[in-house]
PDB file of C-alpha atoms in Angstrom:
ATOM      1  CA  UNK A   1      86.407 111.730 124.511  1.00 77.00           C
ATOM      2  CA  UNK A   2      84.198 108.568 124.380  1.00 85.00           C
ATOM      3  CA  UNK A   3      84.019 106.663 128.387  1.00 92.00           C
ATOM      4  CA  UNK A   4      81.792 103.526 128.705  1.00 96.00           C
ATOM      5  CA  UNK A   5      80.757 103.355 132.472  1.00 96.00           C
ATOM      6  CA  UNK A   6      79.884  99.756 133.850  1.00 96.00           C
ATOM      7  CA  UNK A   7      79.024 100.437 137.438  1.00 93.00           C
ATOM      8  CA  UNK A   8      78.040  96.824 138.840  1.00 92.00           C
ATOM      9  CA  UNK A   9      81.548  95.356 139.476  1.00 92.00           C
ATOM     10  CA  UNK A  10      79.566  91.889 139.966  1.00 95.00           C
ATOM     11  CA  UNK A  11      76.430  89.976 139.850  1.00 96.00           C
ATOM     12  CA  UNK A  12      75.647  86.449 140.689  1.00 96.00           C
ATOM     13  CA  UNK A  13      72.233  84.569 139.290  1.00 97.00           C
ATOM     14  CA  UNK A  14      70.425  81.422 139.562  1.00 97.00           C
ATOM     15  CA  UNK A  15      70.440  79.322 136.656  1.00 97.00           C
ATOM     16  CA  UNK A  16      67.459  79.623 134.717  1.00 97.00           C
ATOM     17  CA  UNK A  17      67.208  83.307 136.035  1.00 97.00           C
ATOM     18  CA  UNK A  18      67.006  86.045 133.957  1.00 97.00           C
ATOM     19  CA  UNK A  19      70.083  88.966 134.234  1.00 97.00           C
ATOM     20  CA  UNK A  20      70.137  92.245 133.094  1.00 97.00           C
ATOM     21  CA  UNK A  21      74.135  94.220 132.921  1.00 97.00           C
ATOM     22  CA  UNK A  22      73.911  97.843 132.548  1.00 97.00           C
ATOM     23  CA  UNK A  23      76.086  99.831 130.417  1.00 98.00           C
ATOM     24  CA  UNK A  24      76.068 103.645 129.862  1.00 97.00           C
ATOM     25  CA  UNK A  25      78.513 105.632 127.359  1.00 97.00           C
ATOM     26  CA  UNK A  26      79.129 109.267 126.333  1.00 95.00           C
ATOM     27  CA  UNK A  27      79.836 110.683 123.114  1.00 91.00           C
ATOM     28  CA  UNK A  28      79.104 113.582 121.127  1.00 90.00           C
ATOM     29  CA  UNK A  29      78.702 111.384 117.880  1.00 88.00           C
ATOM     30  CA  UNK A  30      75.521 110.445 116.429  1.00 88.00           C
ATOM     31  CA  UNK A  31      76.430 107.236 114.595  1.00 89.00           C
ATOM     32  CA  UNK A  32      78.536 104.582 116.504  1.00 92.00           C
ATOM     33  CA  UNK A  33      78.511 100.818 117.165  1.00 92.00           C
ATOM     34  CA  UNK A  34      78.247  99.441 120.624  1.00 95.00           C
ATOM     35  CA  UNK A  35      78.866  95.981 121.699  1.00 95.00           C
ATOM     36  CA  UNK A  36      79.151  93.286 124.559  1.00 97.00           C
ATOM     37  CA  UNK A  37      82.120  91.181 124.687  1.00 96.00           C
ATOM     38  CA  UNK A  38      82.133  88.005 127.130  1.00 96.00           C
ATOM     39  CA  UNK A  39      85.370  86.709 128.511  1.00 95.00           C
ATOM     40  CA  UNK A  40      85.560  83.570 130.007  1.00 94.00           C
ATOM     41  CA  UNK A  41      88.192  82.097 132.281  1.00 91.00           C
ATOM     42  CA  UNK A  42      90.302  80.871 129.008  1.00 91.00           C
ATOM     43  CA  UNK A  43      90.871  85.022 128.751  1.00 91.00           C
ATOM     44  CA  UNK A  44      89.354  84.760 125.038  1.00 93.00           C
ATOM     45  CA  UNK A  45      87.525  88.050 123.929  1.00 94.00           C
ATOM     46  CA  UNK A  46      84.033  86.901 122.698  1.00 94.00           C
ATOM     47  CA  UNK A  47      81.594  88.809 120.335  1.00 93.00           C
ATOM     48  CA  UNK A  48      78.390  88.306 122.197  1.00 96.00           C
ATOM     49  CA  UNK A  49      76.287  91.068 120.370  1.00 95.00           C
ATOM     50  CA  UNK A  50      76.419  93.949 118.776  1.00 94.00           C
ATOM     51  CA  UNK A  51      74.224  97.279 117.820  1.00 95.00           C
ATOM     52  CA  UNK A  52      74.516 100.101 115.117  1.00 92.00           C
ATOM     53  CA  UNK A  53      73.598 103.548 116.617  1.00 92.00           C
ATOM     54  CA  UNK A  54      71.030 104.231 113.715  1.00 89.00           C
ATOM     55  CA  UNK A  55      68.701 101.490 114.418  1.00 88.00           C
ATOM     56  CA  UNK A  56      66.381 101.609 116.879  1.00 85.00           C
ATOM     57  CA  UNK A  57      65.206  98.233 116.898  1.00 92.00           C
ATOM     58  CA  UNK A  58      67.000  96.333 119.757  1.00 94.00           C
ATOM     59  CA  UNK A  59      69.568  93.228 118.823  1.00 93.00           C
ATOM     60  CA  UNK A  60      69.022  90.307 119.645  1.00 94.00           C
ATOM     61  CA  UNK A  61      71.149  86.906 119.717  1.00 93.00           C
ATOM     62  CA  UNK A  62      69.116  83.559 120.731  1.00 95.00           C
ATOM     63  CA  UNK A  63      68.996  84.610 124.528  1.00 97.00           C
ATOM     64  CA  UNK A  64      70.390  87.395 124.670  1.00 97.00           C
ATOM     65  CA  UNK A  65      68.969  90.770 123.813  1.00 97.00           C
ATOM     66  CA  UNK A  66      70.229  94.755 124.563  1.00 97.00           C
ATOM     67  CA  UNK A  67      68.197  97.387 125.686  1.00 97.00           C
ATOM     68  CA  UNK A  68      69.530 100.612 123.069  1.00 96.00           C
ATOM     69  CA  UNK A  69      68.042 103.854 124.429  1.00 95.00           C
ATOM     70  CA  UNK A  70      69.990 106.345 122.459  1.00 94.00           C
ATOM     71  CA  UNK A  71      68.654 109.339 124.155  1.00 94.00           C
ATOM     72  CA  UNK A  72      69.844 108.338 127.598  1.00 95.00           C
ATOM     73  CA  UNK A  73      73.414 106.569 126.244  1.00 96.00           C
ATOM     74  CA  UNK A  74      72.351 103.677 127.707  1.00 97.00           C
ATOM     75  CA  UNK A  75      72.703  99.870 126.456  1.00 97.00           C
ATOM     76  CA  UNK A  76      71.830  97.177 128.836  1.00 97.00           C
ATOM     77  CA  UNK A  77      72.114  93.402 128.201  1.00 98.00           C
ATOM     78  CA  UNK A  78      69.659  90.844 129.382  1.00 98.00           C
ATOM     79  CA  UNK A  79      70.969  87.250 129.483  1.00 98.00           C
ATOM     80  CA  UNK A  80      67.956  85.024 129.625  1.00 97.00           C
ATOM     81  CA  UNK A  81      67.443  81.463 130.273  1.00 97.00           C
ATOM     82  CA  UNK A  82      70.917  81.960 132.207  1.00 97.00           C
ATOM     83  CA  UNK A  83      73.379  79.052 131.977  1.00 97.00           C
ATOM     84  CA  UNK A  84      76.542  77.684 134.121  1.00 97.00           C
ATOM     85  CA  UNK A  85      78.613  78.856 130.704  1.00 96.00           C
ATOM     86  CA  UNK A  86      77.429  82.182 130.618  1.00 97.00           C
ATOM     87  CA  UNK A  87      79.584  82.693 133.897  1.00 97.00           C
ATOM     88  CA  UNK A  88      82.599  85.350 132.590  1.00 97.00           C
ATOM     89  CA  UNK A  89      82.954  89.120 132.604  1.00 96.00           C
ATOM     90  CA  UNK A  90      81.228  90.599 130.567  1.00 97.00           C
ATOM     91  CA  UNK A  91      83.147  93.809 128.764  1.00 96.00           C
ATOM     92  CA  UNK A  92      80.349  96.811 127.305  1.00 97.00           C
ATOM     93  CA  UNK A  93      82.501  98.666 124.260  1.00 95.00           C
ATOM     94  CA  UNK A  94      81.839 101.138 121.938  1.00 93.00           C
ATOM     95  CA  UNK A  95      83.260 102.246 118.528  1.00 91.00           C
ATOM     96  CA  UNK A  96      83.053 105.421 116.068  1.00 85.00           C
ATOM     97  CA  UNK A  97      81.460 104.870 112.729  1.00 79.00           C
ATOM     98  CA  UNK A  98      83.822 106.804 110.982  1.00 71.00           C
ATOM     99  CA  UNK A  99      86.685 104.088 111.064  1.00 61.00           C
ATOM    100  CA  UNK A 100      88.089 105.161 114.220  1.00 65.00           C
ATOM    101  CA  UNK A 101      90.464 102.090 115.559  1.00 67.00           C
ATOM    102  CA  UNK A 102      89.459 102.367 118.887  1.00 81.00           C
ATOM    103  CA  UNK A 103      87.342 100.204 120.656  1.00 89.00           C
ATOM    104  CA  UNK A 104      86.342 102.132 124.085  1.00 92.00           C
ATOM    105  CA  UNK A 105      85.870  99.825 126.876  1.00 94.00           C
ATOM    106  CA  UNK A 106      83.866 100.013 130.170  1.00 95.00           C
ATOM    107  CA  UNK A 107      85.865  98.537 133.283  1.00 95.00           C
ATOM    108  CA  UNK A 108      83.440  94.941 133.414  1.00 95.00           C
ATOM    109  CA  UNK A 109      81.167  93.304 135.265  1.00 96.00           C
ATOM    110  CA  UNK A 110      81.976  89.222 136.820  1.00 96.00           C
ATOM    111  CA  UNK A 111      78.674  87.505 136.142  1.00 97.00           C
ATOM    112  CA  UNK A 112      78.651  84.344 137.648  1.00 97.00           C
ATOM    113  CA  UNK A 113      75.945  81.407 137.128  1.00 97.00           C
ATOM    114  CA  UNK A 114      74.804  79.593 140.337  1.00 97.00           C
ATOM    115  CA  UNK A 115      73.551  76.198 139.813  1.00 95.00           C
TER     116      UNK A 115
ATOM    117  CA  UNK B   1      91.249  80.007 108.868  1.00 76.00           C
ATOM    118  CA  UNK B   2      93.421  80.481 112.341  1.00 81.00           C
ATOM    119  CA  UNK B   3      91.917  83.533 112.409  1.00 93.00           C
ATOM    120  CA  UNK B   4      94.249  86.208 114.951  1.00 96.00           C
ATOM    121  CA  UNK B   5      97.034  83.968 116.689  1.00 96.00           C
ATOM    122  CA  UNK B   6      99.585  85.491 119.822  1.00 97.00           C
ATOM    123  CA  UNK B   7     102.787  84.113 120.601  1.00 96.00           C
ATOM    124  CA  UNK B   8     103.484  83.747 122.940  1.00 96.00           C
ATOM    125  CA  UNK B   9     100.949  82.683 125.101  1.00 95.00           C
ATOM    126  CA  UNK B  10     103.006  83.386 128.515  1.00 96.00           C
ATOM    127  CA  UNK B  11     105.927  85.502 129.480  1.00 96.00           C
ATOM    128  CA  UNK B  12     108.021  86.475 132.774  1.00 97.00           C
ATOM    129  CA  UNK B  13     110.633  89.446 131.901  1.00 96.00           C
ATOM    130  CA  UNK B  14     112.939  90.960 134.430  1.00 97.00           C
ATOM    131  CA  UNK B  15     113.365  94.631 134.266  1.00 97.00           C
ATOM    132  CA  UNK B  16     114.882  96.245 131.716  1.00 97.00           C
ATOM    133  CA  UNK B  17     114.895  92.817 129.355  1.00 97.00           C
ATOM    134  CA  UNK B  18     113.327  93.148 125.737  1.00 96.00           C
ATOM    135  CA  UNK B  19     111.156  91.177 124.362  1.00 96.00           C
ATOM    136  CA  UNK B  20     108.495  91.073 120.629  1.00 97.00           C
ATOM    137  CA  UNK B  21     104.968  89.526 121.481  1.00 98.00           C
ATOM    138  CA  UNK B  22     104.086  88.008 117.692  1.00 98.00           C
ATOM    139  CA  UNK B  23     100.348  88.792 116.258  1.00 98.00           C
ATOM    140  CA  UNK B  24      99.458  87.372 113.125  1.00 97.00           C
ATOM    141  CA  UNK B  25      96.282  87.276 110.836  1.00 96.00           C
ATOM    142  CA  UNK B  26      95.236  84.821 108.159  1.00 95.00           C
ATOM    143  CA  UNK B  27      91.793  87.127 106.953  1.00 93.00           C
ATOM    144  CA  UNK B  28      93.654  89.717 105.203  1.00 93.00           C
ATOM    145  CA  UNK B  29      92.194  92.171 107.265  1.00 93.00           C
ATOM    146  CA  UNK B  30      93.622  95.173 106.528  1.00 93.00           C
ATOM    147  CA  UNK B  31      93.785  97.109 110.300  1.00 93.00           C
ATOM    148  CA  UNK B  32      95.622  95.337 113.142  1.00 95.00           C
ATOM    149  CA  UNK B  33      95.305  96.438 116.598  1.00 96.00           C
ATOM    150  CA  UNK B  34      96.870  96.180 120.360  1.00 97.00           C
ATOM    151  CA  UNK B  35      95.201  96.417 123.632  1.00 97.00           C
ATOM    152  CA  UNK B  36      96.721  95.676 127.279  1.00 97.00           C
ATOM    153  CA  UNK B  37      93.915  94.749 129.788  1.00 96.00           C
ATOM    154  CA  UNK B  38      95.315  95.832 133.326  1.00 94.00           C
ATOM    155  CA  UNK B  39      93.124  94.147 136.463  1.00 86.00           C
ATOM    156  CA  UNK B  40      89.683  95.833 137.013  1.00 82.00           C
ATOM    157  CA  UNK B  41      89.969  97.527 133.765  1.00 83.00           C
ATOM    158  CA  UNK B  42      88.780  96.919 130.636  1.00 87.00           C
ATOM    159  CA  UNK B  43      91.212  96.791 127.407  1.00 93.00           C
ATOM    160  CA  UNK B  44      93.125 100.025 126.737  1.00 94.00           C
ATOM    161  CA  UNK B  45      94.389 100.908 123.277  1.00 94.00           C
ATOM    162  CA  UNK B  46      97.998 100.777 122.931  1.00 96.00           C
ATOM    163  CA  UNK B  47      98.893 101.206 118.970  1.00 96.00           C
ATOM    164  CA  UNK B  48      97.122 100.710 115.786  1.00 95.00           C
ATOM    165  CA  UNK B  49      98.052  99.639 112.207  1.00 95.00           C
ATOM    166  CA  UNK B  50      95.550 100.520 109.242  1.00 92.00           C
ATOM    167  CA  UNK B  51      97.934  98.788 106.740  1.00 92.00           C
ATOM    168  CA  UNK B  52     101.781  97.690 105.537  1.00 93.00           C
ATOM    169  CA  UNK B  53     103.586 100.411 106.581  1.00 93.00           C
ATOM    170  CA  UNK B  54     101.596 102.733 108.368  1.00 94.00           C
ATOM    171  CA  UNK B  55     101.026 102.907 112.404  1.00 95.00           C
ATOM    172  CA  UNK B  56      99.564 105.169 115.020  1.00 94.00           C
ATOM    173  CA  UNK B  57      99.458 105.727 118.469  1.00 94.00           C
ATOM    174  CA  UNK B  58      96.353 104.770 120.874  1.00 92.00           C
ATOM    175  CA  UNK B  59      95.517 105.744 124.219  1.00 91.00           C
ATOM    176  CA  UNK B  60      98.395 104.339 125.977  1.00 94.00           C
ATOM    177  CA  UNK B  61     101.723 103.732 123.784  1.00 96.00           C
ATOM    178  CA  UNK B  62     104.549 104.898 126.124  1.00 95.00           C
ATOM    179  CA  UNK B  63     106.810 102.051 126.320  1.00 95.00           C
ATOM    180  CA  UNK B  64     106.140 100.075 123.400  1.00 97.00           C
ATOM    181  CA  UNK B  65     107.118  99.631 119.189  1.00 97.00           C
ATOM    182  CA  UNK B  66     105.598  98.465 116.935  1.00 97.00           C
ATOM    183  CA  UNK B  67     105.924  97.921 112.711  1.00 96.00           C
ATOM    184  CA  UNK B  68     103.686  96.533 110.432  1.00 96.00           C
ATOM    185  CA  UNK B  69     105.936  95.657 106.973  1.00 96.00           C
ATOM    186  CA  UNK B  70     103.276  92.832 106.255  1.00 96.00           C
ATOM    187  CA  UNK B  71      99.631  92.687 105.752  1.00 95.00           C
ATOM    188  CA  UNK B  72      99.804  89.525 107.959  1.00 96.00           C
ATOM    189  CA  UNK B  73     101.992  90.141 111.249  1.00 97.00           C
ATOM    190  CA  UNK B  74     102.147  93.174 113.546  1.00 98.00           C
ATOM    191  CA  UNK B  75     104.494  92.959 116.270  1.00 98.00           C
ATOM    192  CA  UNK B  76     104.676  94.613 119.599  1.00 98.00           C
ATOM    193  CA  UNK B  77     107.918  95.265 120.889  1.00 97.00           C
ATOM    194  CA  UNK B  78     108.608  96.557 124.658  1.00 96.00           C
ATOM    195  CA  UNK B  79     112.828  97.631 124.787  1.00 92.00           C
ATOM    196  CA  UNK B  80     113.177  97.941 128.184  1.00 96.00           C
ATOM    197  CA  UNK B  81     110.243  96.102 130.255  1.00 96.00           C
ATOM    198  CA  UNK B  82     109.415  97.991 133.863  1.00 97.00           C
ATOM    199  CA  UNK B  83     106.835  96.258 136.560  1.00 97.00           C
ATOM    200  CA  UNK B  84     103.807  98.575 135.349  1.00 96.00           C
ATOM    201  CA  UNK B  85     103.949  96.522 131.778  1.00 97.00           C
ATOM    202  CA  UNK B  86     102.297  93.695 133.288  1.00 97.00           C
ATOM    203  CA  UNK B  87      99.708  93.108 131.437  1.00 97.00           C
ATOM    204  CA  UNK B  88      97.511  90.553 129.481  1.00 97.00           C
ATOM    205  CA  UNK B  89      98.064  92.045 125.914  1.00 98.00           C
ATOM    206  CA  UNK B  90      95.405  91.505 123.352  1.00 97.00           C
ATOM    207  CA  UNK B  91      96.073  91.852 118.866  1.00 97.00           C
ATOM    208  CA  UNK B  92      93.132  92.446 117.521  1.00 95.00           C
ATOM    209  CA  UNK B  93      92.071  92.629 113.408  1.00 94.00           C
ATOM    210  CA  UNK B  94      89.213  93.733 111.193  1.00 91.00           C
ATOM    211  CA  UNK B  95      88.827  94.022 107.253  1.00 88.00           C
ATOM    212  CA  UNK B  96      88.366  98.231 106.440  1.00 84.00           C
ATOM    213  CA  UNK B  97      85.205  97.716 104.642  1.00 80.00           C
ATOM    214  CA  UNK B  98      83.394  95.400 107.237  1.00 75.00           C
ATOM    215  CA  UNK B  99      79.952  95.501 109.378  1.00 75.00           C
ATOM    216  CA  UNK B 100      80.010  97.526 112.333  1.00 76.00           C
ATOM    217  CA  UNK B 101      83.654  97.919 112.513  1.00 78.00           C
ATOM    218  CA  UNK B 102      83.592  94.686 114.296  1.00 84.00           C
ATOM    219  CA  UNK B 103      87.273  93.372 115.120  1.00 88.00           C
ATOM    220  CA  UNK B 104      88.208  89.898 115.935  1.00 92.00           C
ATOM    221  CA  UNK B 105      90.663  89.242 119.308  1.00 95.00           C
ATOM    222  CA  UNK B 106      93.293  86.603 119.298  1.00 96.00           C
ATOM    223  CA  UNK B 107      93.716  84.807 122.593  1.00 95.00           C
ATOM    224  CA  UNK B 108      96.057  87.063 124.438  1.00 96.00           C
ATOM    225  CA  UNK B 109      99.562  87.044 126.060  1.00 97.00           C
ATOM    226  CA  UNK B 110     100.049  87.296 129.977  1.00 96.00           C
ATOM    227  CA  UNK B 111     103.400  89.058 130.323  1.00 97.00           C
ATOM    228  CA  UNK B 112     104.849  89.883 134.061  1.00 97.00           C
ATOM    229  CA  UNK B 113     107.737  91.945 134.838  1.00 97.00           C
ATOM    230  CA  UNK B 114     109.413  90.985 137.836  1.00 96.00           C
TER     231      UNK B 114
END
């Protein structure tokens, strides 16, 4: 069975700062997606990016950008440029490619934005 | 488009009570999803729809229906509510054929059983 660990409950940042969120996973597939999801205070699940297993060129998305080191299971998100909105949990997930409905979620991590 | 809408957007049950939370879908996405989110967890699986007509079970479906007889709606249906329901229940939607599997989340439902 897939787990997605996320083991820094919380973080807090100066605006401006720079903030890396860890993320590690298991699986025994090869091909998979992984993703971040922010969710603000509003509750609203929000796509923040998003990485196919196959490609080891790292996403990126304006100022945010994943570290994807398939060998280690690991996929950490760094939040540059930080901002007062950026302050939500932010969810790690991860997903089979072979159509499997189930989006495997890591328990979060409370990033808030000091200003 | 609305995109993935949830109605409604607050509930208080009392034990026992039934009650449908309404998902519905605009993108004629073809698979239809629901997650509960419990406190220091992240969202947990609870049944799955990959069309009209046909469901599954995810990772935690004990206590809850659910039917999918349109493309559009997929409701979830708890018969007989109990305390450890309480939950902020997410519907969720993708097309079959789409990048990444990626799904879309409508805005939730906080339910609490008293």
């Amino acid at each position: 069975a897939q787990t997605v660990t996320q083991s820094q409950p919380e973080m807090s940042v100066q605006e401006a700062e720079t903030v890396t969120l860890s993320c590690t996973y298991d699986t025994s597939e090869n091909n998979y997606y992984l993703f971040w999801y922010k969710q603000p205070p509003s509750r609203q699940m929000i796509l923040v990016i998003r990485q196919e297993a196959y490609k080891q060129q790292n996403a990126t998305e304006n100022r945010f950008s994943v570290n994807f080191q398939k060998a280690a299971k690991s996929f950490s998100l760094k939040i540059s440029d930080s901002q007062l909105g950026d302050t939500a949990m932010y969810f790690c997930a991860f997903t089979s490619q072979g159509g499997s409905e189930k989006l495997v979620f890591g328990k979060g991590m409370k990033l808030t934005v000091n200003p | 488009n609305a995109g993935v809408t949830q109605t409604p957007k607050f509930q208080v049950l009392k034990t026992g009570q039934s009650m449908t939370l309404q998902c519905a879908q605009d993108m004629n996405h073809e698979y239809m999803s629901w997650y509960r989110q419990d406190p220091g967890m992240g969202l947990r699986l609870i049944h799955y729809s990959v069309g009209a007509g046909i469901t599954d079970q995810g990772e935690v479906p004990n206590g809850y229906n659910v039917s999918r007889s349109t493309t559009e709606d997929f409701p979830l249906r708890l018969l007989s509510a109990a305390p450890s329901q309480t939950s902020v229940y997410f519907c969720a939607s993708r097309r079959r054929q789409s990048s990444y599997n990626e799904q879309f989340f409508g805005p939730g439902t906080r339910l609490t059983v008293l």
